[in-house]
Amino acid sequence: MFESVRARLTIWYTGVLALVLVVFAITVYLLLAQLATQRTDSSLAESADSFAAISTSEQSDERAGTGDNTVVDAVREFRFVDRSFKLYDKAHRIVAASDSPGNERSNRSRKGAQIPTGPVPASLLGDAERLGKAYATLPEVGGDSDGFRAFSRPIKLNGREYIIVVMRSLHDQDEMLGQLRLTLFVSIPLALLVAGLGGYFLARRSLAPVTRMSDKAARIGAANLHERLPVSNEGDELGRLAQVFNDLLARLSESFEQQRRFMADASHELRTPVAVVRGESEVILSRAERTPEDYRESLEIVHDEGRRLTRIVEDLFTLARADAGQYQIHESEFDFDEVVGDSVRAMRTLAAKRKVEVRHESSGELPFTGDELLIRHMIINLLDNAIKYTQPGGRVNATSMRHEAEYVVTIADTGTGIPLAARPHIFERFYRVDSVRGRGKDIDLDHAGSGAGLGLSIAHWIAEAHHGRLELTRSSDAGSTFVATFPAP
Ligand code: ADP
């Protein structure tokens, strides 16, 4: 149960609230207790002062009475409902005591009002003489919890020195503090209970979307990747979380779809050469008697398709490793211009076979650091396309030069060009322009159709892997120009 966030939130919330309430209650209680004692103390001191004032004026009026008797009378007559007076001489002997108010009104049995009749502690009288005044809290006679507060100070009456002690029951004060304690003891747990229940309810309510989201997320799999989590309120944190999840699901489903398409396209591309190989071999084997020319012709076809298969599988492997980020780029220093020149020379045989002229315009050394094999692969792909899609008698021009902070490689041909609608897609995997012959040029489709539509996407990836870019800058009936740019060292 305590595993759940709402239970933990409630416990934390209630715990912190309990701490705050308890600290608050203790502070309030101590402050009130101190205040009550201060008020009792000052009222006791005031009583003592007024006793002194009244007694002094009475004695000066009468002038007759002398000695302790007058003082004794004064004390007896000086009555208060809730306090009593005692008068001691310098030797700490009791001289006079007022009637205890509790004794008088014992019929009302007012609890705790009984003033102790015994002697007050000598320390109180001593302190009062020494310090001018002294306070003490005395236990109650019966031993109940309520006690008495006593104030004592020296007093001069009739020319003689006495010590007056005024006492008052702490019953009222204790009763008030007791009630406060009771109130706090009852109200704090009650408040915590209400706050805890309220907090749990609120936490449950605000976390309900999480429960709904996790229920839904648990039901989403590869088969229903198009489904989305419920977004209760787009503005709040949970709504944004659901939105982020949904975006993630969208991206996942997108790459899932891409993967699926890739698999379908790849198997489709592989099926064609395999079907050709099977068909060709079945035809040649269907009759026992074949001329060596027949065998040779069929074997050439099988060989071509084998090469095509190898190329497709290698391209697929390169792309798969590039996607997984596992393609190890082996960097070395080489001359970019030389690689372009070498690639052009390597493609000359193919170009000559197709009666296409290939030229390389060099502009001097272009030192570069990168994966030489990959760069060569990219240029060969571009040259291969340029030659493939150029009619006999056409030209392919390769230039490599430095332009400001970049190396620029341009492969321009006088070929068929790429239709406008196809241009945005040519770097996509397995994308091929449908009919080359449809473009009104005399192109040998057997050869032109030999690619699987992976060449340009691999070339594009190679450029990016070297922090460069590959673009189709021009394409028309007059031919196409591909430009690859790389940051120069
Ligand atoms: P493929 O292996 O089929 O050549 P690519 O990815 O290299 O695949 O090229 C994709 C498509 O772009 C090709 O099918 C072709 O129609 C078109 N294309 C590429 N280069 C040229 C070019 N130089 N001239 C005309 N069309 C081209």
PDB file of N, CA, C and O in Angstrom, residues 2 13 19 28 31 44 62 97 101 119 134-135 206 225 248 260 283 323 342 397 411 427 432 471 477:
ATOM      1  N   PHE A   2       1.996   1.174   0.794  1.00  0.00           N
ATOM      2  CA  PHE A   2       2.858   2.367   0.877  1.00  0.00           C
ATOM      3  C   PHE A   2       3.756   2.511  -0.335  1.00  0.00           C
ATOM      4  O   PHE A   2       4.543   3.422  -0.433  1.00  0.00           O
ATOM      5  N   TYR A  13       2.779  14.471   3.420  1.00  0.00           N
ATOM      6  CA  TYR A  13       2.001  15.683   3.629  1.00  0.00           C
ATOM      7  C   TYR A  13       1.478  15.728   5.062  1.00  0.00           C
ATOM      8  O   TYR A  13       1.634  16.726   5.775  1.00  0.00           O
ATOM      9  N   LEU A  19       3.961  17.860  12.103  1.00  0.00           N
ATOM     10  CA  LEU A  19       5.108  18.533  12.713  1.00  0.00           C
ATOM     11  C   LEU A  19       4.808  20.019  12.920  1.00  0.00           C
ATOM     12  O   LEU A  19       5.039  20.573  14.008  1.00  0.00           O
ATOM     13  N   VAL A  28       2.284  27.922  21.143  1.00  0.00           N
ATOM     14  CA  VAL A  28       1.127  28.666  21.656  1.00  0.00           C
ATOM     15  C   VAL A  28       0.897  28.339  23.124  1.00  0.00           C
ATOM     16  O   VAL A  28       0.680  29.229  23.961  1.00  0.00           O
ATOM     17  N   LEU A  31       3.588  29.918  25.315  1.00  0.00           N
ATOM     18  CA  LEU A  31       3.395  31.382  25.372  1.00  0.00           C
ATOM     19  C   LEU A  31       2.239  31.749  26.281  1.00  0.00           C
ATOM     20  O   LEU A  31       2.349  32.657  27.136  1.00  0.00           O
ATOM     21  N   LEU A  44      -0.606  39.700  41.666  1.00  0.00           N
ATOM     22  CA  LEU A  44      -0.210  39.488  43.072  1.00  0.00           C
ATOM     23  C   LEU A  44       0.590  40.684  43.582  1.00  0.00           C
ATOM     24  O   LEU A  44       0.376  41.176  44.702  1.00  0.00           O
ATOM     25  N   GLU A  62      -5.658  56.792  61.693  1.00  0.00           N
ATOM     26  CA  GLU A  62      -6.029  56.449  63.080  1.00  0.00           C
ATOM     27  C   GLU A  62      -4.979  56.947  64.085  1.00  0.00           C
ATOM     28  O   GLU A  62      -5.273  57.492  65.123  1.00  0.00           O
ATOM     29  N   ALA A  97      -2.575  36.706  59.350  1.00  0.00           N
ATOM     30  CA  ALA A  97      -2.977  36.048  58.104  1.00  0.00           C
ATOM     31  C   ALA A  97      -4.414  36.417  57.817  1.00  0.00           C
ATOM     32  O   ALA A  97      -5.246  36.455  58.730  1.00  0.00           O
ATOM     33  N   PRO A 101     -10.020  32.742  51.611  1.00  0.00           N
ATOM     34  CA  PRO A 101     -11.286  32.878  50.898  1.00  0.00           C
ATOM     35  C   PRO A 101     -11.941  31.524  50.688  1.00  0.00           C
ATOM     36  O   PRO A 101     -13.149  31.375  50.792  1.00  0.00           O
ATOM     37  N   PRO A 119       3.351  27.271  57.177  1.00  0.00           N
ATOM     38  CA  PRO A 119       4.333  28.312  56.901  1.00  0.00           C
ATOM     39  C   PRO A 119       4.775  28.269  55.421  1.00  0.00           C
ATOM     40  O   PRO A 119       4.834  27.211  54.829  1.00  0.00           O
ATOM     41  N   ALA A 134      10.017  38.476  45.658  1.00  0.00           N
ATOM     42  CA  ALA A 134      10.281  37.096  45.256  1.00  0.00           C
ATOM     43  C   ALA A 134       8.967  36.402  44.932  1.00  0.00           C
ATOM     44  O   ALA A 134       7.932  36.717  45.509  1.00  0.00           O
ATOM     45  N   TYR A 135       9.048  35.482  43.954  1.00  0.00           N
ATOM     46  CA  TYR A 135       7.871  34.694  43.568  1.00  0.00           C
ATOM     47  C   TYR A 135       8.181  33.227  43.812  1.00  0.00           C
ATOM     48  O   TYR A 135       9.331  32.797  43.741  1.00  0.00           O
ATOM     49  N   SER A 206      -5.569  13.643  -8.498  1.00  0.00           N
ATOM     50  CA  SER A 206      -4.620  14.219  -9.448  1.00  0.00           C
ATOM     51  C   SER A 206      -3.760  13.150 -10.109  1.00  0.00           C
ATOM     52  O   SER A 206      -3.220  13.392 -11.183  1.00  0.00           O
ATOM     53  N   LEU A 225       0.258   0.064 -32.463  1.00  0.00           N
ATOM     54  CA  LEU A 225       1.160   1.185 -32.195  1.00  0.00           C
ATOM     55  C   LEU A 225       0.565   2.526 -32.605  1.00  0.00           C
ATOM     56  O   LEU A 225       1.078   3.579 -32.254  1.00  0.00           O
ATOM     57  N   LEU A 248       6.482  10.164 -28.642  1.00  0.00           N
ATOM     58  CA  LEU A 248       7.428   9.045 -28.704  1.00  0.00           C
ATOM     59  C   LEU A 248       6.804   7.879 -29.466  1.00  0.00           C
ATOM     60  O   LEU A 248       7.443   7.263 -30.330  1.00  0.00           O
ATOM     61  N   ARG A 260       9.406  -1.708 -41.559  1.00  0.00           N
ATOM     62  CA  ARG A 260       8.556  -2.670 -42.251  1.00  0.00           C
ATOM     63  C   ARG A 260       8.674  -2.483 -43.775  1.00  0.00           C
ATOM     64  O   ARG A 260       8.813  -3.444 -44.520  1.00  0.00           O
ATOM     65  N   VAL A 283      15.089 -23.004 -67.317  1.00  0.00           N
ATOM     66  CA  VAL A 283      14.977 -23.069 -68.787  1.00  0.00           C
ATOM     67  C   VAL A 283      16.131 -23.867 -69.374  1.00  0.00           C
ATOM     68  O   VAL A 283      15.933 -24.761 -70.205  1.00  0.00           O
ATOM     69  N   ASP A 323      22.500   2.673 -39.943  1.00  0.00           N
ATOM     70  CA  ASP A 323      21.327   2.956 -39.101  1.00  0.00           C
ATOM     71  C   ASP A 323      21.600   2.631 -37.650  1.00  0.00           C
ATOM     72  O   ASP A 323      21.179   3.349 -36.744  1.00  0.00           O
ATOM     73  N   ASP A 342      40.932   8.754 -59.679  1.00  0.00           N
ATOM     74  CA  ASP A 342      40.991   7.282 -59.710  1.00  0.00           C
ATOM     75  C   ASP A 342      39.624   6.695 -60.045  1.00  0.00           C
ATOM     76  O   ASP A 342      39.512   5.747 -60.838  1.00  0.00           O
ATOM     77  N   ASN A 397      30.950  14.776 -66.690  1.00  0.00           N
ATOM     78  CA  ASN A 397      32.071  15.612 -66.280  1.00  0.00           C
ATOM     79  C   ASN A 397      32.219  15.605 -64.754  1.00  0.00           C
ATOM     80  O   ASN A 397      31.266  15.913 -64.037  1.00  0.00           O
ATOM     81  N   ILE A 411      29.452  16.177 -60.228  1.00  0.00           N
ATOM     82  CA  ILE A 411      29.333  15.151 -61.263  1.00  0.00           C
ATOM     83  C   ILE A 411      28.172  15.586 -62.146  1.00  0.00           C
ATOM     84  O   ILE A 411      27.013  15.559 -61.715  1.00  0.00           O
ATOM     85  N   PHE A 427      16.853  10.530 -52.944  1.00  0.00           N
ATOM     86  CA  PHE A 427      17.788  10.076 -51.896  1.00  0.00           C
ATOM     87  C   PHE A 427      17.126   9.077 -50.941  1.00  0.00           C
ATOM     88  O   PHE A 427      17.757   8.606 -50.007  1.00  0.00           O
ATOM     89  N   ARG A 432      13.235   4.511 -57.008  1.00  0.00           N
ATOM     90  CA  ARG A 432      13.721   4.545 -58.388  1.00  0.00           C
ATOM     91  C   ARG A 432      12.693   5.259 -59.235  1.00  0.00           C
ATOM     92  O   ARG A 432      11.492   5.124 -59.005  1.00  0.00           O
ATOM     93  N   GLU A 471      23.788  17.089 -52.894  1.00  0.00           N
ATOM     94  CA  GLU A 471      22.563  17.685 -53.419  1.00  0.00           C
ATOM     95  C   GLU A 471      22.480  17.504 -54.929  1.00  0.00           C
ATOM     96  O   GLU A 471      23.509  17.407 -55.609  1.00  0.00           O
ATOM     97  N   ASP A 477      16.156  18.086 -69.149  1.00  0.00           N
ATOM     98  CA  ASP A 477      16.357  17.232 -70.328  1.00  0.00           C
ATOM     99  C   ASP A 477      17.808  17.194 -70.765  1.00  0.00           C
ATOM    100  O   ASP A 477      18.264  16.235 -71.377  1.00  0.00           O
TER     101      ASP A 477
END
